[in-house]
Amino acid sequence: MPATQKPMRYGHTEGHTDVCFDDSGSCIVTCGSDGDVRIWEDLDDDDPKSINVGEKAYSCALKNGKLVTAVSNNTIQVYTFPEGDPDGILTRFTTNANHVVFNSDGAKIAAGSGDFLVKVVDVMDCSQQKTFRGHDAPVLSLSFDPKDVFLASASCDGSVRVWQISDQTCAISWPLLQKSSDVVNAKSICRLAWQPKSGMLLAVPVEKSVKLYRRETWSNQFDLSDNFISQTLNIVTWSPCGQYLAAGSINGLIIVWNVETRDCMERVKHEKGYAICGLAWHPTCGRIAYTDAEGNLGLLENVCYPNGKTSSSKVPSRVEKDYNDLFDGDDMSNAGDFVNDNAVETHPFSKGTLNDDEDDDIMLASGRPRQRSHFLEDDENSVDITMLKTGSNLLKEEEENDQADGIYNLPLVTSQRPMYDGPMPTPRQKPFQSGSTPSHLTHRFMVWNPIGIIRCYNDEQDNAIDVEFHDTSIHHATHLSNTLNYTIADLSHEAILLACESTEEQASKLHCLHFSSWDSSKEWIVDMPQNEDIEAICLGQGWAAAATSALLLRLFSIGGVQKEVFSLPGPVVSMAGHGEQLFIVYHRGTGFDGDQCLGVHLLEMGKKKRQILHGDPLPLTRKSYLVWVGFSAEGTPCFVDSEGIVRMLNRGLGNTWTPVCNTREHCKGKSDHYWVVGVHENPQQLRCIPCKGSRFPPTLPRPAVAILSFKLPYCQIATEKGQMEEQFWRSVVFHNHLDYLAKNGCEYEESTKNQAIKEQQELLLKMLALSCKMEREFRCVELAELMTQNVVNLAIKYASRSRRLILAQRLSELAVEKAAELTASQAEEEEEEDFRKKLNAGYSNSPTEWSQPRLRNQVEEAAEDAGEAGDTEEKLESPKHGQNPFSKSSNSSDVPSVKSGAVTSSNQGRVNPFKVSASSKEPAISVNSARSVNILDKMSKSYKKSALNRTTNDEKSPVIRPLIPKPKSKQASAAAYFQKRTSQADKTEEAKEENPKNLSSETPAICPQDTENQRPKTGFQMWLEENRSNILSDNPDFSDEADIIKEGMLRFRVLSAEERKAWATKAKGGAAGDGAEAKKRKRGANQSQETEPQEETAKENLNLPKKQKPLDFSTNQKLSAFAFNQK
């Protein structure tokens, strides 16, 4: 029956790991670079006994209740077994001891070190020592002759020596190995071994074969090799019977030969192809324990038994076809059961029973196919054909006579079964929580994220959970009892989320401590259904999620309300949450050749729930697995694989994954790693914890967080061109989150985006200059396509000054194209905005509404009220608000609301920029007005955008400033306009300047007919006429009318309320005569005004002369700017 490969398990931290069995084979003993020796009752032992022997343990050996270790303090130490009590130091070296072995009776040990020495020491009397000198480099490995006559050693100097123990002389030396300076640089550790019992053969792994040398003659008897060995062999070990030899390679291949027949019996490939550095054969049965250079422990079972038998039972007699069908069917579906028939074998001994149940137990293993012997079934008469040819004498004496009769009657069978040589399935990665350390540890991190740290202590003294926040203003540190044995945790600004597995007594539970709740009940617990365990959890803003073994994802509100439940396409691996985003990684299929096949879902859990990534494959490095999943502080999904590659979602490239950092480049040692705890895009920082000799940190002492920089894997990064290209695209990738935030309506600093654009454009200019120097003009144009229009103009200047006229011409054409594209895009935006505005404008073409005297009277009264109110918010609330057509009525939903300062104009008349609506809360354009036009419609596009944006907040001040006038030019233009007007017009404009500042409650009563004529003088105008000379005498430098009006307004304000009221009453008294003359003019022009009701209405509102020509657009802008600046 083929060997069964059990799944490997974590044994020690990454580094060289050694393994051996105890004398009875009841325990497996391992040591590793973490300085611990662990005693395993079986491979499934979840709580092995651990003995700390030093900082690092390089080798261990066990015999007669004595455990000997070679540790990093240059000593060989002895411990009692299985108690693990120290029993002294056997010997010391000046450097690390690399290998230690017992002799056959356990009375002596041999040790070799990095100081080129080999020592043999008596275990009971350490003073009895022998030193062997002769190697010129560190010693790699040692092996005692079973008869205690010789000692074999291998060294970094490339030689394998055999020493005579009695006189400490070198019997023979072979230059077999590749030379190296130290053990860590050696291509192979060359763990050689003598054949047990007889000691006739010495097995030495050399390159891709095992050389066997005969005792005393020291001749090379033969080599054992195989076509499937592709890398150097690292270690060999014999079966206790001496009939079989196992070897392990640096790429994880384990091969077992029958030394007598030189046939390959088994081939097993390591799950992940790690180097085999420890190999031990069970003393009584067919089991091989092995360790790799990553600290993992594995076990092979059902390997050929040491006594040459696989089982005591016989194979039942049946036809060969049935046997072949057994392997053709089941074997192909169970990887790890590889079939090859290069060697056709029929054992002389009885065969083991083969059945479907045993075949189903074969585990999956990744790697190359393993050859299995072809069995024939002829009960006890079955004979090995190869043995007949070689004349082997291994037949048992009691079977010789029976088998001799049947040897020549047995036909030669050379048929071959099909062999599968394809990729093998990879065991699926188990679920994990990002930022946590392995759950079997007694002191571990349950989670470490940007919010805080959750530690779990599960020892004899306490079983508790400690929660610590990085920012103590969020919440104080918390200590929780862990009575329910929680194994999974997550932490956010709002809550602590815990989960435990189900047991026979209780269901799997989800426990939330909502510490940000404003009520007194701050925690809730939910039980999962029967036979459903929580495997991964995460927290977001206002929600929690739990993925279960039933392939379900359950969503909860942060207060404990059950929300959506949906199925996952495969078993979950890990989850992460940030704000409204949920990031799920799961198994989307079966991976092959050490690769994981993972998929990813990215969902937004806001009010409008949507899926961003729909089960897309998650790109991992070859033969790696996932170790961390999360979000950057700015909300971009990221993940890290076991090879240290950090990848980030590139939203600007169709949601692809971009590698942004390789943490292995920052590691000093091969076994060092960085444990990621957070990612920041601005500033660009990868926050992680350096772990020396391991993949995760211990809880104590408190680990220190290191900050690594990002670097995209661009080519020729050492050149100036490569550096600038990497910097440019890294800046682009790490600022994509700004566009995402803007698209989702989130706040961000505009200066950050502007600084990023500036940095990117500077890099493009530098690359263009470099390309110019290298005479790569076509490349310059490609770079210019990435530039903004302004930077392209600078590039044109640079090309012109560099006398590259063709390049300058090309860049000029590109600049024209960019300008045309920009203009077209602006035109499209403007058309779209105008179209949207017209849809919401609610224009009315009915002139009858304006022709009604009642409405006209209301319009004029509202206008006068607004003029007297003076743009003051306290006075803008009109008593006739419900009837004022300038205020927003019930049917004005289609009208865009504009702050006060909105004015009306006719198609032929001049615009009054000082007209202000009477409502402060809803200052809108008249709903029922006939072709009422907002002055904002005539202004530039940039002003339109700013004005419309300001209208969105109705609670702000109703005063609009469409433009920010320049101190001199705008006011000078307005003053020039005042000087060209008649004296009556001057008084009208001055009255408008006075009214916003006059806070008196009086309202001038003016007939509707008077609105056609010149507006009567106000109190301020009359006061200004009388006091103009005083103002000019006090300020002789005043030359502009605007300056005089300003000073006059200041002086008029300081008057008492009674004086200002008196001037206003005086102004009202002179308005009666003007009204009589206005009636006469009204009768003469009545006919023409009736035919043009729109023009008449506009003139009534604006109080302008009938034949006044309309002003141009720029004048209206200047007047508007001046008027609003004078408030």
PDB file of C-alpha atoms in Angstrom, residues 636 648-653 658 681 729-742 760:
ATOM      1  CA  THR A 636      -8.808  51.536  -0.204  1.00  0.00           C
ATOM      2  CA  MET A 648      -3.746  47.742  -3.296  1.00  0.00           C
ATOM      3  CA  LEU A 649      -6.946  48.162  -5.307  1.00  0.00           C
ATOM      4  CA  ASN A 650      -6.323  50.550  -8.202  1.00  0.00           C
ATOM      5  CA  ARG A 651      -9.689  52.229  -8.719  1.00  0.00           C
ATOM      6  CA  GLY A 652      -8.265  54.296 -11.566  1.00  0.00           C
ATOM      7  CA  LEU A 653      -7.501  51.177 -13.636  1.00  0.00           C
ATOM      8  CA  THR A 658      -1.356  46.830  -8.004  1.00  0.00           C
ATOM      9  CA  GLU A 681      -2.008  56.491   1.628  1.00  0.00           C
ATOM     10  CA  TRP A 729       2.614  56.274 -11.031  1.00  0.00           C
ATOM     11  CA  ARG A 730       2.864  55.707  -7.290  1.00  0.00           C
ATOM     12  CA  SER A 731       1.525  59.232  -6.796  1.00  0.00           C
ATOM     13  CA  VAL A 732      -1.307  58.471  -9.219  1.00  0.00           C
ATOM     14  CA  VAL A 733      -2.219  55.188  -7.488  1.00  0.00           C
ATOM     15  CA  PHE A 734      -2.061  56.624  -3.976  1.00  0.00           C
ATOM     16  CA  HIS A 735      -4.291  59.604  -4.835  1.00  0.00           C
ATOM     17  CA  ASN A 736      -7.057  57.655  -6.564  1.00  0.00           C
ATOM     18  CA  HIS A 737      -8.892  57.630  -3.248  1.00  0.00           C
ATOM     19  CA  LEU A 738      -9.506  61.388  -3.588  1.00  0.00           C
ATOM     20  CA  ASP A 739     -11.602  60.841  -6.711  1.00  0.00           C
ATOM     21  CA  TYR A 740     -13.443  58.023  -4.937  1.00  0.00           C
ATOM     22  CA  LEU A 741     -14.205  60.276  -1.960  1.00  0.00           C
ATOM     23  CA  ALA A 742     -15.386  63.086  -4.234  1.00  0.00           C
ATOM     24  CA  GLN A 760       2.849  64.631 -10.822  1.00  0.00           C
TER      25      GLN A 760
END
